[in-house]
Amino acid sequence: MVFISRHGETPRTFEILKDLAADQPLSPTQFSLSVHNAVIGLWSIMRNETSEMTALAATGDGLEHGVLEAAALLNEGAPAVLLVITEEQPPQVYAPWVDDVPFPYAMGLLLTRGDDWQLALSTPPVQPSGSDWPHALDLLRTLLNNETTCQHAWKNRVWTWQRNR
């Protein structure tokens, strides 16, 4: 499993920070659930899952980094990799800094070996305009509309998804 979240448990973390600022005692349970790998840890306990799992705190192109991690696991012999990308809408106080989560969402993809899709990375001299949607939701729209190409720009990187079949 590869779990990706750019911002993690921001509502929970914000509550912890408010308690800290108010000199209130901190909850060990709340803290343990605020860390990035808490979700996959709980999932593995609930399902008695012992396979390799990775939690990524990635930038705006976390989806693509997660796919690269999944491809590495597949290359090492994993028969399939569950890739989950999720974001909670941060508290309003974070709005000046976090503008890439229009609403809470989660997407899961079960990835297996194959060549139906190709993912390429380029660094063009001029940054193309990107979608206003998070990469995961933009890819989901591409899949649902049966489109053949999807392009995501992040900083100086451009990721191109190409359907081969």
PDB file of C-alpha atoms in Angstrom:
ATOM      1  CA  MET A   1       0.000   0.000   0.000  1.00  0.00           C
ATOM      2  CA  VAL A   2       1.108   3.530  -0.756  1.00  0.00           C
ATOM      3  CA  PHE A   3      -0.711   6.263   1.169  1.00  0.00           C
ATOM      4  CA  ILE A   4      -0.306   9.872   0.058  1.00  0.00           C
ATOM      5  CA  SER A   5      -1.433  13.090   1.683  1.00  0.00           C
ATOM      6  CA  ARG A   6       0.108  16.477   1.170  1.00  0.00           C
ATOM      7  CA  HIS A   7      -1.316  18.100   4.264  1.00  0.00           C
ATOM      8  CA  GLY A   8      -2.196  15.150   6.480  1.00  0.00           C
ATOM      9  CA  GLU A   9      -4.534  15.481   9.439  1.00  0.00           C
ATOM     10  CA  THR A  10      -4.621  19.295   9.497  1.00  0.00           C
ATOM     11  CA  PRO A  11      -7.918  19.633  11.425  1.00  0.00           C
ATOM     12  CA  ARG A  12      -6.658  17.277  14.154  1.00  0.00           C
ATOM     13  CA  THR A  13      -3.224  18.924  14.223  1.00  0.00           C
ATOM     14  CA  PHE A  14      -4.804  22.376  14.464  1.00  0.00           C
ATOM     15  CA  GLU A  15      -6.821  21.252  17.511  1.00  0.00           C
ATOM     16  CA  ILE A  16      -3.627  19.953  19.123  1.00  0.00           C
ATOM     17  CA  LEU A  17      -1.910  23.288  18.444  1.00  0.00           C
ATOM     18  CA  LYS A  18      -4.853  25.189  19.950  1.00  0.00           C
ATOM     19  CA  ASP A  19      -4.652  23.034  23.095  1.00  0.00           C
ATOM     20  CA  LEU A  20      -0.917  23.641  23.278  1.00  0.00           C
ATOM     21  CA  ALA A  21      -1.378  27.423  22.900  1.00  0.00           C
ATOM     22  CA  ALA A  22      -4.035  27.372  25.645  1.00  0.00           C
ATOM     23  CA  ASP A  23      -1.668  25.436  27.921  1.00  0.00           C
ATOM     24  CA  GLN A  24      -4.074  22.481  27.949  1.00  0.00           C
ATOM     25  CA  PRO A  25      -2.893  18.891  28.399  1.00  0.00           C
ATOM     26  CA  LEU A  26      -2.209  17.130  25.127  1.00  0.00           C
ATOM     27  CA  SER A  27      -3.921  13.876  24.266  1.00  0.00           C
ATOM     28  CA  PRO A  28      -1.461  11.099  23.369  1.00  0.00           C
ATOM     29  CA  THR A  29      -4.215   9.456  21.316  1.00  0.00           C
ATOM     30  CA  GLN A  30      -4.880  12.613  19.313  1.00  0.00           C
ATOM     31  CA  PHE A  31      -1.160  13.081  18.739  1.00  0.00           C
ATOM     32  CA  SER A  32      -0.673   9.483  17.606  1.00  0.00           C
ATOM     33  CA  LEU A  33      -3.506   9.903  15.098  1.00  0.00           C
ATOM     34  CA  SER A  34      -2.078  13.171  13.757  1.00  0.00           C
ATOM     35  CA  VAL A  35       1.076  11.662  12.278  1.00  0.00           C
ATOM     36  CA  HIS A  36       1.243  10.912   8.566  1.00  0.00           C
ATOM     37  CA  ASN A  37       1.425   7.142   8.804  1.00  0.00           C
ATOM     38  CA  ALA A  38      -1.380   6.759  11.385  1.00  0.00           C
ATOM     39  CA  VAL A  39      -3.996   5.852   8.770  1.00  0.00           C
ATOM     40  CA  ILE A  40      -2.024   2.998   7.239  1.00  0.00           C
ATOM     41  CA  GLY A  41      -0.992   1.814  10.681  1.00  0.00           C
ATOM     42  CA  LEU A  42      -4.613   1.560  11.797  1.00  0.00           C
ATOM     43  CA  TRP A  43      -5.618   0.003   8.462  1.00  0.00           C
ATOM     44  CA  SER A  44      -2.922  -2.659   8.783  1.00  0.00           C
ATOM     45  CA  ILE A  45      -4.000  -3.517  12.343  1.00  0.00           C
ATOM     46  CA  MET A  46      -7.678  -3.678  11.396  1.00  0.00           C
ATOM     47  CA  ARG A  47      -7.007  -5.953   8.413  1.00  0.00           C
ATOM     48  CA  ASN A  48      -4.125  -7.883  10.002  1.00  0.00           C
ATOM     49  CA  GLU A  49      -2.078  -6.747   7.001  1.00  0.00           C
ATOM     50  CA  THR A  50       1.674  -7.291   7.102  1.00  0.00           C
ATOM     51  CA  SER A  51       2.691  -6.318   3.572  1.00  0.00           C
ATOM     52  CA  GLU A  52       4.986  -3.384   2.882  1.00  0.00           C
ATOM     53  CA  MET A  53       3.355   0.031   3.292  1.00  0.00           C
ATOM     54  CA  THR A  54       4.588   3.526   2.606  1.00  0.00           C
ATOM     55  CA  ALA A  55       3.176   6.888   3.689  1.00  0.00           C
ATOM     56  CA  LEU A  56       4.245   9.888   1.621  1.00  0.00           C
ATOM     57  CA  ALA A  57       3.938  13.514   2.667  1.00  0.00           C
ATOM     58  CA  ALA A  58       4.328  14.849  -0.833  1.00  0.00           C
ATOM     59  CA  THR A  59       4.069  18.161  -2.626  1.00  0.00           C
ATOM     60  CA  GLY A  60       1.367  19.053  -5.139  1.00  0.00           C
ATOM     61  CA  ASP A  61       2.489  16.230  -7.413  1.00  0.00           C
ATOM     62  CA  GLY A  62       2.205  13.615  -4.692  1.00  0.00           C
ATOM     63  CA  LEU A  63      -0.002  11.433  -6.877  1.00  0.00           C
ATOM     64  CA  GLU A  64       2.805  10.979  -9.363  1.00  0.00           C
ATOM     65  CA  HIS A  65       5.380  10.356  -6.630  1.00  0.00           C
ATOM     66  CA  GLY A  66       3.037   7.752  -5.173  1.00  0.00           C
ATOM     67  CA  VAL A  67       2.748   6.039  -8.544  1.00  0.00           C
ATOM     68  CA  LEU A  68       6.552   5.918  -8.770  1.00  0.00           C
ATOM     69  CA  GLU A  69       6.689   4.324  -5.306  1.00  0.00           C
ATOM     70  CA  ALA A  70       4.007   1.811  -6.335  1.00  0.00           C
ATOM     71  CA  ALA A  71       5.920   1.008  -9.539  1.00  0.00           C
ATOM     72  CA  ALA A  72       9.027   0.288  -7.455  1.00  0.00           C
ATOM     73  CA  LEU A  73       7.031  -2.116  -5.260  1.00  0.00           C
ATOM     74  CA  LEU A  74       5.590  -3.827  -8.338  1.00  0.00           C
ATOM     75  CA  ASN A  75       9.083  -4.114  -9.802  1.00  0.00           C
ATOM     76  CA  GLU A  76      10.236  -5.797  -6.568  1.00  0.00           C
ATOM     77  CA  GLY A  77       7.561  -8.463  -7.006  1.00  0.00           C
ATOM     78  CA  ALA A  78       4.395  -7.171  -5.354  1.00  0.00           C
ATOM     79  CA  PRO A  79       1.440  -8.599  -7.339  1.00  0.00           C
ATOM     80  CA  ALA A  80      -0.582  -5.397  -6.824  1.00  0.00           C
ATOM     81  CA  VAL A  81      -0.288  -2.134  -4.916  1.00  0.00           C
ATOM     82  CA  LEU A  82      -3.170  -0.185  -3.436  1.00  0.00           C
ATOM     83  CA  LEU A  83      -2.473   3.528  -3.871  1.00  0.00           C
ATOM     84  CA  VAL A  84      -4.609   5.845  -1.733  1.00  0.00           C
ATOM     85  CA  ILE A  85      -4.455   9.618  -1.922  1.00  0.00           C
ATOM     86  CA  THR A  86      -6.540  11.666   0.452  1.00  0.00           C
ATOM     87  CA  GLU A  87      -6.889  15.191   1.746  1.00  0.00           C
ATOM     88  CA  GLU A  88      -9.043  16.757   4.418  1.00  0.00           C
ATOM     89  CA  GLN A  89     -10.095  20.342   3.999  1.00  0.00           C
ATOM     90  CA  PRO A  90      -7.838  22.310   6.337  1.00  0.00           C
ATOM     91  CA  PRO A  91      -9.297  24.691   8.916  1.00  0.00           C
ATOM     92  CA  GLN A  92     -10.121  28.139   7.507  1.00  0.00           C
ATOM     93  CA  VAL A  93      -7.175  29.691   9.358  1.00  0.00           C
ATOM     94  CA  TYR A  94      -4.857  27.880   6.896  1.00  0.00           C
ATOM     95  CA  ALA A  95      -6.570  29.388   3.818  1.00  0.00           C
ATOM     96  CA  PRO A  96      -3.761  31.886   3.057  1.00  0.00           C
ATOM     97  CA  TRP A  97      -1.304  28.984   2.739  1.00  0.00           C
ATOM     98  CA  VAL A  98      -3.379  26.004   1.622  1.00  0.00           C
ATOM     99  CA  ASP A  99      -5.460  26.573  -1.495  1.00  0.00           C
ATOM    100  CA  ASP A 100      -5.248  23.184  -3.192  1.00  0.00           C
ATOM    101  CA  VAL A 101      -7.958  21.262  -1.326  1.00  0.00           C
ATOM    102  CA  PRO A 102     -11.352  22.408  -2.678  1.00  0.00           C
ATOM    103  CA  PHE A 103     -13.151  19.823  -0.514  1.00  0.00           C
ATOM    104  CA  PRO A 104     -12.260  16.633   1.381  1.00  0.00           C
ATOM    105  CA  TYR A 105     -11.538  13.747  -0.965  1.00  0.00           C
ATOM    106  CA  ALA A 106      -9.991  10.314  -1.191  1.00  0.00           C
ATOM    107  CA  MET A 107      -9.163   8.177  -4.193  1.00  0.00           C
ATOM    108  CA  GLY A 108      -7.892   4.624  -4.296  1.00  0.00           C
ATOM    109  CA  LEU A 109      -6.288   2.890  -7.259  1.00  0.00           C
ATOM    110  CA  LEU A 110      -5.347  -0.777  -7.378  1.00  0.00           C
ATOM    111  CA  LEU A 111      -2.224  -0.838  -9.535  1.00  0.00           C
ATOM    112  CA  THR A 112      -0.797  -3.911 -11.239  1.00  0.00           C
ATOM    113  CA  ARG A 113       1.998  -4.468 -13.749  1.00  0.00           C
ATOM    114  CA  GLY A 114       1.165  -3.599 -17.324  1.00  0.00           C
ATOM    115  CA  ASP A 115       1.532  -1.041 -20.040  1.00  0.00           C
ATOM    116  CA  ASP A 116      -1.980   0.396 -20.351  1.00  0.00           C
ATOM    117  CA  TRP A 117      -0.706   3.768 -19.105  1.00  0.00           C
ATOM    118  CA  GLN A 118       2.602   5.585 -19.349  1.00  0.00           C
ATOM    119  CA  LEU A 119       3.743   8.361 -17.016  1.00  0.00           C
ATOM    120  CA  ALA A 120       6.440  10.744 -18.244  1.00  0.00           C
ATOM    121  CA  LEU A 121       8.200  13.628 -16.515  1.00  0.00           C
ATOM    122  CA  SER A 122       9.546  16.690 -18.303  1.00  0.00           C
ATOM    123  CA  THR A 123      10.924  20.081 -17.353  1.00  0.00           C
ATOM    124  CA  PRO A 124       9.889  22.466 -20.111  1.00  0.00           C
ATOM    125  CA  PRO A 125      11.451  25.938 -20.313  1.00  0.00           C
ATOM    126  CA  VAL A 126       7.988  27.514 -20.044  1.00  0.00           C
ATOM    127  CA  GLN A 127       5.550  26.248 -17.450  1.00  0.00           C
ATOM    128  CA  PRO A 128       2.238  25.236 -19.055  1.00  0.00           C
ATOM    129  CA  SER A 129      -0.959  26.219 -17.328  1.00  0.00           C
ATOM    130  CA  GLY A 130      -2.253  23.466 -15.103  1.00  0.00           C
ATOM    131  CA  SER A 131      -5.634  22.385 -13.872  1.00  0.00           C
ATOM    132  CA  ASP A 132      -7.180  24.044 -10.847  1.00  0.00           C
ATOM    133  CA  TRP A 133      -8.025  20.579  -9.557  1.00  0.00           C
ATOM    134  CA  PRO A 134      -5.730  18.434  -7.408  1.00  0.00           C
ATOM    135  CA  HIS A 135      -3.866  15.923  -9.580  1.00  0.00           C
ATOM    136  CA  ALA A 136      -5.757  12.913  -8.199  1.00  0.00           C
ATOM    137  CA  LEU A 137      -9.151  14.419  -9.030  1.00  0.00           C
ATOM    138  CA  ASP A 138      -7.962  15.524 -12.454  1.00  0.00           C
ATOM    139  CA  LEU A 139      -6.739  11.988 -13.208  1.00  0.00           C
ATOM    140  CA  LEU A 140     -10.054  10.581 -11.974  1.00  0.00           C
ATOM    141  CA  ARG A 141     -11.881  12.887 -14.393  1.00  0.00           C
ATOM    142  CA  THR A 142      -9.583  11.664 -17.193  1.00  0.00           C
ATOM    143  CA  LEU A 143     -10.356   8.037 -16.337  1.00  0.00           C
ATOM    144  CA  LEU A 144     -14.116   8.578 -16.063  1.00  0.00           C
ATOM    145  CA  ASN A 145     -14.249  10.498 -19.343  1.00  0.00           C
ATOM    146  CA  ASN A 146     -12.163   7.798 -21.053  1.00  0.00           C
ATOM    147  CA  GLU A 147      -9.652  10.417 -22.199  1.00  0.00           C
ATOM    148  CA  THR A 148      -6.234   9.350 -23.458  1.00  0.00           C
ATOM    149  CA  THR A 149      -4.005  12.088 -22.034  1.00  0.00           C
ATOM    150  CA  CYS A 150      -3.760  14.029 -18.814  1.00  0.00           C
ATOM    151  CA  GLN A 151      -1.086  16.580 -17.960  1.00  0.00           C
ATOM    152  CA  HIS A 152      -0.178  17.947 -14.530  1.00  0.00           C
ATOM    153  CA  ALA A 153       2.185  20.825 -13.901  1.00  0.00           C
ATOM    154  CA  TRP A 154       3.828  21.428 -10.547  1.00  0.00           C
ATOM    155  CA  LYS A 155       6.576  24.001 -10.090  1.00  0.00           C
ATOM    156  CA  ASN A 156       9.179  23.168 -12.783  1.00  0.00           C
ATOM    157  CA  ARG A 157       7.839  19.646 -13.405  1.00  0.00           C
ATOM    158  CA  VAL A 158       5.256  18.506 -15.925  1.00  0.00           C
ATOM    159  CA  TRP A 159       3.825  15.004 -15.636  1.00  0.00           C
ATOM    160  CA  THR A 160       2.110  13.531 -18.682  1.00  0.00           C
ATOM    161  CA  TRP A 161      -0.196  10.536 -18.369  1.00  0.00           C
ATOM    162  CA  GLN A 162      -0.748   8.722 -21.663  1.00  0.00           C
ATOM    163  CA  ARG A 163      -3.204   5.869 -22.200  1.00  0.00           C
ATOM    164  CA  ASN A 164      -1.631   3.274 -24.504  1.00  0.00           C
ATOM    165  CA  ARG A 165      -4.729   1.104 -24.958  1.00  0.00           C
TER     166      ARG A 165
END
